[in-house]
Amino acid sequence: APAAPIGSLEADRQTLGALRDAGADLTKPTEVNFYLYFPTQAAAADAASQAQTPELPARVMPAADGKAWLCFVSGTMVPSESAIRAASARLQAVANALGGDYDGWQAAVSQ
């Protein structure tokens, strides 16, 4: 199947399905990482302050390509569809509001 648009419900379901197929127990807390990219360090810092929660702290670092800035939001959570959806939608809105790109999420496989 073609990849669904990043940030969509279908994309989140595809990622959750891949985790499940890899043997992850989606009822257990695991490390989840969300990626938001911005053209400037200032925008990434603004995003970090808006994006982070006590459970999902954010930090800013240069992106791997050396051109953009990454707002890396990472924490431990139970990756239920509803929790992932809520975080994904919220972080996509932060990225859009600040001129950045939400690039989805990954999780560790916890068994």
PDB file of N, CA and C in Angstrom:
ATOM      1  N   ALA A   1       0.849  -1.195   0.000  1.00  0.00           N
ATOM      2  CA  ALA A   1       0.000   0.000   0.000  1.00  0.00           C
ATOM      3  C   ALA A   1       0.886   1.247   0.000  1.00  0.00           C
ATOM      4  N   PRO A   2       0.492   2.277  -0.711  1.00  0.00           N
ATOM      5  CA  PRO A   2       1.291   3.509  -0.682  1.00  0.00           C
ATOM      6  C   PRO A   2       1.270   4.114   0.721  1.00  0.00           C
ATOM      7  N   ALA A   3       2.325   4.799   1.045  1.00  0.00           N
ATOM      8  CA  ALA A   3       2.399   5.421   2.365  1.00  0.00           C
ATOM      9  C   ALA A   3       1.359   6.531   2.466  1.00  0.00           C
ATOM     10  N   ALA A   4       0.681   6.574   3.583  1.00  0.00           N
ATOM     11  CA  ALA A   4      -0.305   7.627   3.816  1.00  0.00           C
ATOM     12  C   ALA A   4       0.425   8.937   4.138  1.00  0.00           C
ATOM     13  N   PRO A   5      -0.239  10.080   3.959  1.00  0.00           N
ATOM     14  CA  PRO A   5       0.406  11.355   4.294  1.00  0.00           C
ATOM     15  C   PRO A   5       0.821  11.396   5.765  1.00  0.00           C
ATOM     16  N   ILE A   6       2.044  11.835   6.007  1.00  0.00           N
ATOM     17  CA  ILE A   6       2.562  11.925   7.379  1.00  0.00           C
ATOM     18  C   ILE A   6       1.627  12.810   8.200  1.00  0.00           C
ATOM     19  N   GLY A   7       1.312  12.351   9.392  1.00  0.00           N
ATOM     20  CA  GLY A   7       0.441  13.115  10.272  1.00  0.00           C
ATOM     21  C   GLY A   7      -1.018  12.729  10.159  1.00  0.00           C
ATOM     22  N   SER A   8      -1.350  11.931   9.138  1.00  0.00           N
ATOM     23  CA  SER A   8      -2.741  11.500   8.976  1.00  0.00           C
ATOM     24  C   SER A   8      -3.043  10.323   9.897  1.00  0.00           C
ATOM     25  N   LEU A   9      -4.311  10.101  10.146  1.00  0.00           N
ATOM     26  CA  LEU A   9      -4.723   8.951  10.945  1.00  0.00           C
ATOM     27  C   LEU A   9      -4.205   7.664  10.304  1.00  0.00           C
ATOM     28  N   GLU A  10      -4.293   7.580   8.982  1.00  0.00           N
ATOM     29  CA  GLU A  10      -3.864   6.375   8.281  1.00  0.00           C
ATOM     30  C   GLU A  10      -2.359   6.136   8.479  1.00  0.00           C
ATOM     31  N   ALA A  11      -1.558   7.204   8.417  1.00  0.00           N
ATOM     32  CA  ALA A  11      -0.113   7.058   8.637  1.00  0.00           C
ATOM     33  C   ALA A  11       0.159   6.568  10.056  1.00  0.00           C
ATOM     34  N   ASP A  12      -0.550   7.132  11.032  1.00  0.00           N
ATOM     35  CA  ASP A  12      -0.354   6.696  12.414  1.00  0.00           C
ATOM     36  C   ASP A  12      -0.729   5.219  12.552  1.00  0.00           C
ATOM     37  N   ARG A  13      -1.824   4.825  11.894  1.00  0.00           N
ATOM     38  CA  ARG A  13      -2.235   3.417  11.960  1.00  0.00           C
ATOM     39  C   ARG A  13      -1.216   2.501  11.295  1.00  0.00           C
ATOM     40  N   GLN A  14      -0.615   2.965  10.184  1.00  0.00           N
ATOM     41  CA  GLN A  14       0.402   2.157   9.511  1.00  0.00           C
ATOM     42  C   GLN A  14       1.620   1.955  10.420  1.00  0.00           C
ATOM     43  N   THR A  15       2.038   3.027  11.102  1.00  0.00           N
ATOM     44  CA  THR A  15       3.187   2.914  11.999  1.00  0.00           C
ATOM     45  C   THR A  15       2.861   1.992  13.169  1.00  0.00           C
ATOM     46  N   LEU A  16       1.667   2.140  13.732  1.00  0.00           N
ATOM     47  CA  LEU A  16       1.256   1.257  14.827  1.00  0.00           C
ATOM     48  C   LEU A  16       1.197  -0.195  14.358  1.00  0.00           C
ATOM     49  N   GLY A  17       0.698  -0.413  13.144  1.00  0.00           N
ATOM     50  CA  GLY A  17       0.630  -1.761  12.602  1.00  0.00           C
ATOM     51  C   GLY A  17       2.009  -2.368  12.419  1.00  0.00           C
ATOM     52  N   ALA A  18       2.956  -1.552  11.954  1.00  0.00           N
ATOM     53  CA  ALA A  18       4.329  -2.038  11.771  1.00  0.00           C
ATOM     54  C   ALA A  18       4.953  -2.407  13.117  1.00  0.00           C
ATOM     55  N   LEU A  19       4.683  -1.608  14.142  1.00  0.00           N
ATOM     56  CA  LEU A  19       5.178  -1.928  15.487  1.00  0.00           C
ATOM     57  C   LEU A  19       4.584  -3.254  15.968  1.00  0.00           C
ATOM     58  N   ARG A  20       3.269  -3.387  15.779  1.00  0.00           N
ATOM     59  CA  ARG A  20       2.585  -4.610  16.201  1.00  0.00           C
ATOM     60  C   ARG A  20       3.187  -5.817  15.475  1.00  0.00           C
ATOM     61  N   ASP A  21       3.416  -5.660  14.155  1.00  0.00           N
ATOM     62  CA  ASP A  21       3.989  -6.747  13.354  1.00  0.00           C
ATOM     63  C   ASP A  21       5.402  -7.096  13.832  1.00  0.00           C
ATOM     64  N   ALA A  22       6.106  -6.113  14.372  1.00  0.00           N
ATOM     65  CA  ALA A  22       7.462  -6.342  14.869  1.00  0.00           C
ATOM     66  C   ALA A  22       7.463  -6.968  16.263  1.00  0.00           C
ATOM     67  N   GLY A  23       6.262  -7.197  16.808  1.00  0.00           N
ATOM     68  CA  GLY A  23       6.175  -7.848  18.105  1.00  0.00           C
ATOM     69  C   GLY A  23       6.019  -6.906  19.278  1.00  0.00           C
ATOM     70  N   ALA A  24       5.746  -5.630  19.009  1.00  0.00           N
ATOM     71  CA  ALA A  24       5.587  -4.673  20.103  1.00  0.00           C
ATOM     72  C   ALA A  24       4.279  -4.924  20.846  1.00  0.00           C
ATOM     73  N   ASP A  25       4.320  -4.729  22.158  1.00  0.00           N
ATOM     74  CA  ASP A  25       3.109  -4.753  22.982  1.00  0.00           C
ATOM     75  C   ASP A  25       2.638  -3.307  23.132  1.00  0.00           C
ATOM     76  N   LEU A  26       1.602  -2.939  22.393  1.00  0.00           N
ATOM     77  CA  LEU A  26       1.165  -1.543  22.355  1.00  0.00           C
ATOM     78  C   LEU A  26       0.382  -1.132  23.597  1.00  0.00           C
ATOM     79  N   THR A  27       0.266  -2.043  24.570  1.00  0.00           N
ATOM     80  CA  THR A  27      -0.379  -1.677  25.832  1.00  0.00           C
ATOM     81  C   THR A  27       0.655  -1.292  26.885  1.00  0.00           C
ATOM     82  N   LYS A  28       1.945  -1.436  26.554  1.00  0.00           N
ATOM     83  CA  LYS A  28       3.006  -1.123  27.514  1.00  0.00           C
ATOM     84  C   LYS A  28       3.682   0.193  27.157  1.00  0.00           C
ATOM     85  N   PRO A  29       4.105   0.961  28.174  1.00  0.00           N
ATOM     86  CA  PRO A  29       4.823   2.203  27.886  1.00  0.00           C
ATOM     87  C   PRO A  29       6.105   1.911  27.106  1.00  0.00           C
ATOM     88  N   THR A  30       6.386   2.764  26.150  1.00  0.00           N
ATOM     89  CA  THR A  30       7.608   2.635  25.379  1.00  0.00           C
ATOM     90  C   THR A  30       8.104   4.022  24.996  1.00  0.00           C
ATOM     91  N   GLU A  31       9.346   4.106  24.540  1.00  0.00           N
ATOM     92  CA  GLU A  31       9.885   5.393  24.108  1.00  0.00           C
ATOM     93  C   GLU A  31       9.319   5.745  22.744  1.00  0.00           C
ATOM     94  N   VAL A  32       8.747   6.944  22.643  1.00  0.00           N
ATOM     95  CA  VAL A  32       8.184   7.417  21.384  1.00  0.00           C
ATOM     96  C   VAL A  32       8.858   8.740  21.027  1.00  0.00           C
ATOM     97  N   ASN A  33       9.291   8.861  19.766  1.00  0.00           N
ATOM     98  CA  ASN A  33       9.989  10.046  19.275  1.00  0.00           C
ATOM     99  C   ASN A  33       9.192  10.692  18.154  1.00  0.00           C
ATOM    100  N   PHE A  34       8.998  12.007  18.265  1.00  0.00           N
ATOM    101  CA  PHE A  34       8.304  12.789  17.241  1.00  0.00           C
ATOM    102  C   PHE A  34       9.295  13.790  16.646  1.00  0.00           C
ATOM    103  N   TYR A  35       9.161  14.029  15.347  1.00  0.00           N
ATOM    104  CA  TYR A  35      10.145  14.859  14.631  1.00  0.00           C
ATOM    105  C   TYR A  35       9.453  16.051  13.968  1.00  0.00           C
ATOM    106  N   LEU A  36       9.913  17.265  14.320  1.00  0.00           N
ATOM    107  CA  LEU A  36       9.410  18.498  13.725  1.00  0.00           C
ATOM    108  C   LEU A  36      10.617  19.275  13.215  1.00  0.00           C
ATOM    109  N   TYR A  37      10.590  19.675  11.945  1.00  0.00           N
ATOM    110  CA  TYR A  37      11.723  20.377  11.339  1.00  0.00           C
ATOM    111  C   TYR A  37      11.361  21.815  11.029  1.00  0.00           C
ATOM    112  N   PHE A  38      12.337  22.717  11.240  1.00  0.00           N
ATOM    113  CA  PHE A  38      12.124  24.153  11.047  1.00  0.00           C
ATOM    114  C   PHE A  38      13.316  24.770  10.331  1.00  0.00           C
ATOM    115  N   PRO A  39      13.072  25.869   9.609  1.00  0.00           N
ATOM    116  CA  PRO A  39      14.174  26.499   8.884  1.00  0.00           C
ATOM    117  C   PRO A  39      15.153  27.244   9.793  1.00  0.00           C
ATOM    118  N   THR A  40      14.710  27.650  10.980  1.00  0.00           N
ATOM    119  CA  THR A  40      15.598  28.399  11.862  1.00  0.00           C
ATOM    120  C   THR A  40      15.612  27.804  13.271  1.00  0.00           C
ATOM    121  N   GLN A  41      16.698  28.065  13.968  1.00  0.00           N
ATOM    122  CA  GLN A  41      16.812  27.606  15.350  1.00  0.00           C
ATOM    123  C   GLN A  41      15.754  28.276  16.220  1.00  0.00           C
ATOM    124  N   ALA A  42      15.474  29.553  15.953  1.00  0.00           N
ATOM    125  CA  ALA A  42      14.484  30.278  16.759  1.00  0.00           C
ATOM    126  C   ALA A  42      13.099  29.639  16.631  1.00  0.00           C
ATOM    127  N   ALA A  43      12.714  29.273  15.406  1.00  0.00           N
ATOM    128  CA  ALA A  43      11.409  28.643  15.210  1.00  0.00           C
ATOM    129  C   ALA A  43      11.362  27.291  15.904  1.00  0.00           C
ATOM    130  N   ALA A  44      12.460  26.539  15.811  1.00  0.00           N
ATOM    131  CA  ALA A  44      12.504  25.234  16.480  1.00  0.00           C
ATOM    132  C   ALA A  44      12.409  25.393  17.992  1.00  0.00           C
ATOM    133  N   ALA A  45      13.038  26.440  18.528  1.00  0.00           N
ATOM    134  CA  ALA A  45      12.973  26.689  19.969  1.00  0.00           C
ATOM    135  C   ALA A  45      11.565  27.087  20.392  1.00  0.00           C
ATOM    136  N   ASP A  46      10.906  27.913  19.586  1.00  0.00           N
ATOM    137  CA  ASP A  46       9.509  28.260  19.857  1.00  0.00           C
ATOM    138  C   ASP A  46       8.650  26.999  19.860  1.00  0.00           C
ATOM    139  N   ALA A  47       8.889  26.136  18.881  1.00  0.00           N
ATOM    140  CA  ALA A  47       8.117  24.895  18.791  1.00  0.00           C
ATOM    141  C   ALA A  47       8.343  24.031  20.023  1.00  0.00           C
ATOM    142  N   ALA A  48       9.598  23.943  20.458  1.00  0.00           N
ATOM    143  CA  ALA A  48       9.906  23.112  21.620  1.00  0.00           C
ATOM    144  C   ALA A  48       9.142  23.596  22.841  1.00  0.00           C
ATOM    145  N   SER A  49       9.088  24.920  23.036  1.00  0.00           N
ATOM    146  CA  SER A  49       8.405  25.438  24.222  1.00  0.00           C
ATOM    147  C   SER A  49       6.900  25.180  24.140  1.00  0.00           C
ATOM    148  N   GLN A  50       6.340  25.188  22.916  1.00  0.00           N
ATOM    149  CA  GLN A  50       4.905  24.935  22.754  1.00  0.00           C
ATOM    150  C   GLN A  50       4.578  23.443  22.751  1.00  0.00           C
ATOM    151  N   ALA A  51       5.511  22.635  22.254  1.00  0.00           N
ATOM    152  CA  ALA A  51       5.223  21.226  22.003  1.00  0.00           C
ATOM    153  C   ALA A  51       5.372  20.360  23.241  1.00  0.00           C
ATOM    154  N   GLN A  52       6.298  20.753  24.126  1.00  0.00           N
ATOM    155  CA  GLN A  52       6.615  19.807  25.190  1.00  0.00           C
ATOM    156  C   GLN A  52       5.551  19.756  26.257  1.00  0.00           C
ATOM    157  N   THR A  53       5.440  18.565  26.846  1.00  0.00           N
ATOM    158  CA  THR A  53       4.579  18.323  27.993  1.00  0.00           C
ATOM    159  C   THR A  53       5.457  17.642  29.036  1.00  0.00           C
ATOM    160  N   PRO A  54       4.969  17.499  30.277  1.00  0.00           N
ATOM    161  CA  PRO A  54       5.786  16.782  31.270  1.00  0.00           C
ATOM    162  C   PRO A  54       6.176  15.378  30.797  1.00  0.00           C
ATOM    163  N   GLU A  55       5.284  14.717  30.056  1.00  0.00           N
ATOM    164  CA  GLU A  55       5.581  13.350  29.603  1.00  0.00           C
ATOM    165  C   GLU A  55       6.439  13.332  28.340  1.00  0.00           C
ATOM    166  N   LEU A  56       6.348  14.402  27.556  1.00  0.00           N
ATOM    167  CA  LEU A  56       7.047  14.448  26.271  1.00  0.00           C
ATOM    168  C   LEU A  56       7.900  15.713  26.186  1.00  0.00           C
ATOM    169  N   PRO A  57       9.062  15.710  26.822  1.00  0.00           N
ATOM    170  CA  PRO A  57       9.945  16.875  26.723  1.00  0.00           C
ATOM    171  C   PRO A  57      10.482  17.034  25.303  1.00  0.00           C
ATOM    172  N   ALA A  58      10.861  18.263  24.971  1.00  0.00           N
ATOM    173  CA  ALA A  58      11.370  18.565  23.633  1.00  0.00           C
ATOM    174  C   ALA A  58      12.763  19.160  23.736  1.00  0.00           C
ATOM    175  N   ARG A  59      13.590  18.876  22.720  1.00  0.00           N
ATOM    176  CA  ARG A  59      14.871  19.565  22.628  1.00  0.00           C
ATOM    177  C   ARG A  59      15.158  19.920  21.177  1.00  0.00           C
ATOM    178  N   VAL A  60      16.024  20.907  21.000  1.00  0.00           N
ATOM    179  CA  VAL A  60      16.331  21.439  19.679  1.00  0.00           C
ATOM    180  C   VAL A  60      17.754  21.057  19.320  1.00  0.00           C
ATOM    181  N   MET A  61      17.943  20.622  18.080  1.00  0.00           N
ATOM    182  CA  MET A  61      19.283  20.277  17.608  1.00  0.00           C
ATOM    183  C   MET A  61      19.342  20.511  16.098  1.00  0.00           C
ATOM    184  N   PRO A  62      20.550  20.668  15.563  1.00  0.00           N
ATOM    185  CA  PRO A  62      20.641  20.793  14.107  1.00  0.00           C
ATOM    186  C   PRO A  62      20.144  19.505  13.454  1.00  0.00           C
ATOM    187  N   ALA A  63      19.428  19.648  12.348  1.00  0.00           N
ATOM    188  CA  ALA A  63      18.971  18.474  11.603  1.00  0.00           C
ATOM    189  C   ALA A  63      20.161  17.778  10.958  1.00  0.00           C
ATOM    190  N   ALA A  64      19.968  16.508  10.634  1.00  0.00           N
ATOM    191  CA  ALA A  64      21.057  15.714  10.065  1.00  0.00           C
ATOM    192  C   ALA A  64      21.587  16.309   8.764  1.00  0.00           C
ATOM    193  N   ASP A  65      20.709  16.979   7.991  1.00  0.00           N
ATOM    194  CA  ASP A  65      21.162  17.533   6.709  1.00  0.00           C
ATOM    195  C   ASP A  65      21.963  18.817   6.878  1.00  0.00           C
ATOM    196  N   GLY A  66      22.045  19.334   8.125  1.00  0.00           N
ATOM    197  CA  GLY A  66      22.827  20.536   8.382  1.00  0.00           C
ATOM    198  C   GLY A  66      22.160  21.824   7.920  1.00  0.00           C
ATOM    199  N   LYS A  67      20.979  21.739   7.315  1.00  0.00           N
ATOM    200  CA  LYS A  67      20.319  22.939   6.799  1.00  0.00           C
ATOM    201  C   LYS A  67      19.165  23.391   7.693  1.00  0.00           C
ATOM    202  N   ALA A  68      18.435  22.426   8.239  1.00  0.00           N
ATOM    203  CA  ALA A  68      17.250  22.739   9.038  1.00  0.00           C
ATOM    204  C   ALA A  68      17.553  22.500  10.521  1.00  0.00           C
ATOM    205  N   TRP A  69      16.540  22.772  11.344  1.00  0.00           N
ATOM    206  CA  TRP A  69      16.632  22.525  12.780  1.00  0.00           C
ATOM    207  C   TRP A  69      15.538  21.553  13.188  1.00  0.00           C
ATOM    208  N   LEU A  70      15.904  20.637  14.043  1.00  0.00           N
ATOM    209  CA  LEU A  70      14.982  19.618  14.521  1.00  0.00           C
ATOM    210  C   LEU A  70      14.501  19.959  15.920  1.00  0.00           C
ATOM    211  N   CYS A  71      13.179  19.962  16.082  1.00  0.00           N
ATOM    212  CA  CYS A  71      12.568  19.964  17.403  1.00  0.00           C
ATOM    213  C   CYS A  71      12.199  18.508  17.668  1.00  0.00           C
ATOM    214  N   PHE A  72      12.955  17.892  18.569  1.00  0.00           N
ATOM    215  CA  PHE A  72      12.847  16.456  18.841  1.00  0.00           C
ATOM    216  C   PHE A  72      12.046  16.288  20.129  1.00  0.00           C
ATOM    217  N   VAL A  73      10.853  15.717  19.984  1.00  0.00           N
ATOM    218  CA  VAL A  73       9.948  15.533  21.120  1.00  0.00           C
ATOM    219  C   VAL A  73       9.950  14.045  21.446  1.00  0.00           C
ATOM    220  N   SER A  74      10.381  13.710  22.666  1.00  0.00           N
ATOM    221  CA  SER A  74      10.576  12.299  22.984  1.00  0.00           C
ATOM    222  C   SER A  74      10.218  12.030  24.429  1.00  0.00           C
ATOM    223  N   GLY A  75       9.536  10.921  24.645  1.00  0.00           N
ATOM    224  CA  GLY A  75       9.204  10.534  26.000  1.00  0.00           C
ATOM    225  C   GLY A  75       8.652   9.132  26.019  1.00  0.00           C
ATOM    226  N   THR A  76       8.235   8.716  27.203  1.00  0.00           N
ATOM    227  CA  THR A  76       7.686   7.376  27.368  1.00  0.00           C
ATOM    228  C   THR A  76       6.175   7.474  27.485  1.00  0.00           C
ATOM    229  N   MET A  77       5.485   6.704  26.664  1.00  0.00           N
ATOM    230  CA  MET A  77       4.031   6.708  26.692  1.00  0.00           C
ATOM    231  C   MET A  77       3.528   5.357  26.207  1.00  0.00           C
ATOM    232  N   VAL A  78       2.267   5.063  26.536  1.00  0.00           N
ATOM    233  CA  VAL A  78       1.608   3.885  25.974  1.00  0.00           C
ATOM    234  C   VAL A  78       1.142   4.278  24.572  1.00  0.00           C
ATOM    235  N   PRO A  79       1.631   3.615  23.521  1.00  0.00           N
ATOM    236  CA  PRO A  79       1.322   4.064  22.157  1.00  0.00           C
ATOM    237  C   PRO A  79      -0.042   3.573  21.661  1.00  0.00           C
ATOM    238  N   SER A  80      -1.077   3.913  22.413  1.00  0.00           N
ATOM    239  CA  SER A  80      -2.436   3.594  21.952  1.00  0.00           C
ATOM    240  C   SER A  80      -2.750   4.493  20.764  1.00  0.00           C
ATOM    241  N   GLU A  81      -3.681   4.051  19.932  1.00  0.00           N
ATOM    242  CA  GLU A  81      -4.021   4.877  18.774  1.00  0.00           C
ATOM    243  C   GLU A  81      -4.493   6.257  19.208  1.00  0.00           C
ATOM    244  N   SER A  82      -5.302   6.316  20.264  1.00  0.00           N
ATOM    245  CA  SER A  82      -5.846   7.620  20.680  1.00  0.00           C
ATOM    246  C   SER A  82      -4.746   8.543  21.205  1.00  0.00           C
ATOM    247  N   ALA A  83      -3.804   8.006  21.973  1.00  0.00           N
ATOM    248  CA  ALA A  83      -2.723   8.831  22.517  1.00  0.00           C
ATOM    249  C   ALA A  83      -1.794   9.315  21.411  1.00  0.00           C
ATOM    250  N   ILE A  84      -1.455   8.411  20.492  1.00  0.00           N
ATOM    251  CA  ILE A  84      -0.596   8.784  19.365  1.00  0.00           C
ATOM    252  C   ILE A  84      -1.289   9.826  18.502  1.00  0.00           C
ATOM    253  N   ARG A  85      -2.576   9.614  18.223  1.00  0.00           N
ATOM    254  CA  ARG A  85      -3.337  10.546  17.398  1.00  0.00           C
ATOM    255  C   ARG A  85      -3.333  11.935  18.011  1.00  0.00           C
ATOM    256  N   ALA A  86      -3.575  11.987  19.324  1.00  0.00           N
ATOM    257  CA  ALA A  86      -3.640  13.288  19.998  1.00  0.00           C
ATOM    258  C   ALA A  86      -2.301  14.002  19.906  1.00  0.00           C
ATOM    259  N   ALA A  87      -1.207  13.288  20.179  1.00  0.00           N
ATOM    260  CA  ALA A  87       0.123  13.903  20.122  1.00  0.00           C
ATOM    261  C   ALA A  87       0.472  14.290  18.693  1.00  0.00           C
ATOM    262  N   SER A  88       0.182  13.424  17.755  1.00  0.00           N
ATOM    263  CA  SER A  88       0.507  13.669  16.354  1.00  0.00           C
ATOM    264  C   SER A  88      -0.228  14.907  15.833  1.00  0.00           C
ATOM    265  N   ALA A  89      -1.515  14.986  16.112  1.00  0.00           N
ATOM    266  CA  ALA A  89      -2.310  16.128  15.647  1.00  0.00           C
ATOM    267  C   ALA A  89      -1.829  17.421  16.303  1.00  0.00           C
ATOM    268  N   ARG A  90      -1.522  17.355  17.596  1.00  0.00           N
ATOM    269  CA  ARG A  90      -1.073  18.548  18.325  1.00  0.00           C
ATOM    270  C   ARG A  90       0.265  19.038  17.783  1.00  0.00           C
ATOM    271  N   LEU A  91       1.192  18.101  17.551  1.00  0.00           N
ATOM    272  CA  LEU A  91       2.523  18.494  17.093  1.00  0.00           C
ATOM    273  C   LEU A  91       2.497  18.957  15.644  1.00  0.00           C
ATOM    274  N   GLN A  92       1.633  18.360  14.839  1.00  0.00           N
ATOM    275  CA  GLN A  92       1.489  18.833  13.464  1.00  0.00           C
ATOM    276  C   GLN A  92       0.975  20.273  13.457  1.00  0.00           C
ATOM    277  N   ALA A  93       0.049  20.588  14.355  1.00  0.00           N
ATOM    278  CA  ALA A  93      -0.484  21.954  14.440  1.00  0.00           C
ATOM    279  C   ALA A  93       0.600  22.941  14.865  1.00  0.00           C
ATOM    280  N   VAL A  94       1.452  22.542  15.824  1.00  0.00           N
ATOM    281  CA  VAL A  94       2.564  23.398  16.252  1.00  0.00           C
ATOM    282  C   VAL A  94       3.497  23.658  15.076  1.00  0.00           C
ATOM    283  N   ALA A  95       3.853  22.598  14.351  1.00  0.00           N
ATOM    284  CA  ALA A  95       4.764  22.757  13.210  1.00  0.00           C
ATOM    285  C   ALA A  95       4.155  23.688  12.161  1.00  0.00           C
ATOM    286  N   ASN A  96       2.878  23.471  11.839  1.00  0.00           N
ATOM    287  CA  ASN A  96       2.223  24.299  10.824  1.00  0.00           C
ATOM    288  C   ASN A  96       2.182  25.763  11.241  1.00  0.00           C
ATOM    289  N   ALA A  97       1.891  26.014  12.515  1.00  0.00           N
ATOM    290  CA  ALA A  97       1.749  27.393  12.999  1.00  0.00           C
ATOM    291  C   ALA A  97       3.074  28.148  12.941  1.00  0.00           C
ATOM    292  N   LEU A  98       4.183  27.421  13.021  1.00  0.00           N
ATOM    293  CA  LEU A  98       5.500  28.070  13.089  1.00  0.00           C
ATOM    294  C   LEU A  98       6.299  27.888  11.801  1.00  0.00           C
ATOM    295  N   GLY A  99       5.626  27.484  10.728  1.00  0.00           N
ATOM    296  CA  GLY A  99       6.302  27.389   9.443  1.00  0.00           C
ATOM    297  C   GLY A  99       7.231  26.196   9.310  1.00  0.00           C
ATOM    298  N   GLY A 100       6.961  25.156  10.069  1.00  0.00           N
ATOM    299  CA  GLY A 100       7.811  23.971  10.010  1.00  0.00           C
ATOM    300  C   GLY A 100       7.102  22.794   9.376  1.00  0.00           C
ATOM    301  N   ASP A 101       7.760  21.653   9.440  1.00  0.00           N
ATOM    302  CA  ASP A 101       7.217  20.406   8.896  1.00  0.00           C
ATOM    303  C   ASP A 101       7.195  19.345   9.976  1.00  0.00           C
ATOM    304  N   TYR A 102       6.027  18.752  10.169  1.00  0.00           N
ATOM    305  CA  TYR A 102       5.912  17.599  11.067  1.00  0.00           C
ATOM    306  C   TYR A 102       6.295  16.366  10.261  1.00  0.00           C
ATOM    307  N   ASP A 103       7.252  15.592  10.770  1.00  0.00           N
ATOM    308  CA  ASP A 103       7.772  14.454  10.005  1.00  0.00           C
ATOM    309  C   ASP A 103       7.468  13.119  10.678  1.00  0.00           C
ATOM    310  N   GLY A 104       6.384  13.091  11.466  1.00  0.00           N
ATOM    311  CA  GLY A 104       5.944  11.800  11.997  1.00  0.00           C
ATOM    312  C   GLY A 104       6.667  11.364  13.252  1.00  0.00           C
ATOM    313  N   TRP A 105       6.531  10.078  13.556  1.00  0.00           N
ATOM    314  CA  TRP A 105       7.026   9.557  14.829  1.00  0.00           C
ATOM    315  C   TRP A 105       7.520   8.116  14.649  1.00  0.00           C
ATOM    316  N   GLN A 106       8.300   7.707  15.624  1.00  0.00           N
ATOM    317  CA  GLN A 106       8.794   6.329  15.703  1.00  0.00           C
ATOM    318  C   GLN A 106       8.704   5.906  17.156  1.00  0.00           C
ATOM    319  N   ALA A 107       8.664   4.607  17.376  1.00  0.00           N
ATOM    320  CA  ALA A 107       8.661   4.086  18.742  1.00  0.00           C
ATOM    321  C   ALA A 107       9.588   2.893  18.839  1.00  0.00           C
ATOM    322  N   ALA A 108      10.094   2.704  20.028  1.00  0.00           N
ATOM    323  CA  ALA A 108      10.860   1.490  20.313  1.00  0.00           C
ATOM    324  C   ALA A 108       9.896   0.309  20.396  1.00  0.00           C
ATOM    325  N   VAL A 109      10.366  -0.860  20.035  1.00  0.00           N
ATOM    326  CA  VAL A 109       9.544  -2.069  20.145  1.00  0.00           C
ATOM    327  C   VAL A 109       9.700  -2.620  21.546  1.00  0.00           C
ATOM    328  N   SER A 110       8.661  -2.478  22.370  1.00  0.00           N
ATOM    329  CA  SER A 110       8.720  -3.045  23.730  1.00  0.00           C
ATOM    330  C   SER A 110       7.859  -4.290  23.782  1.00  0.00           C
ATOM    331  N   GLN A 111       8.369  -5.305  24.431  1.00  0.00           N
ATOM    332  CA  GLN A 111       7.698  -6.598  24.456  1.00  0.00           C
ATOM    333  C   GLN A 111       7.321  -6.992  25.860  1.00  0.00           C
TER     334      GLN A 111
END
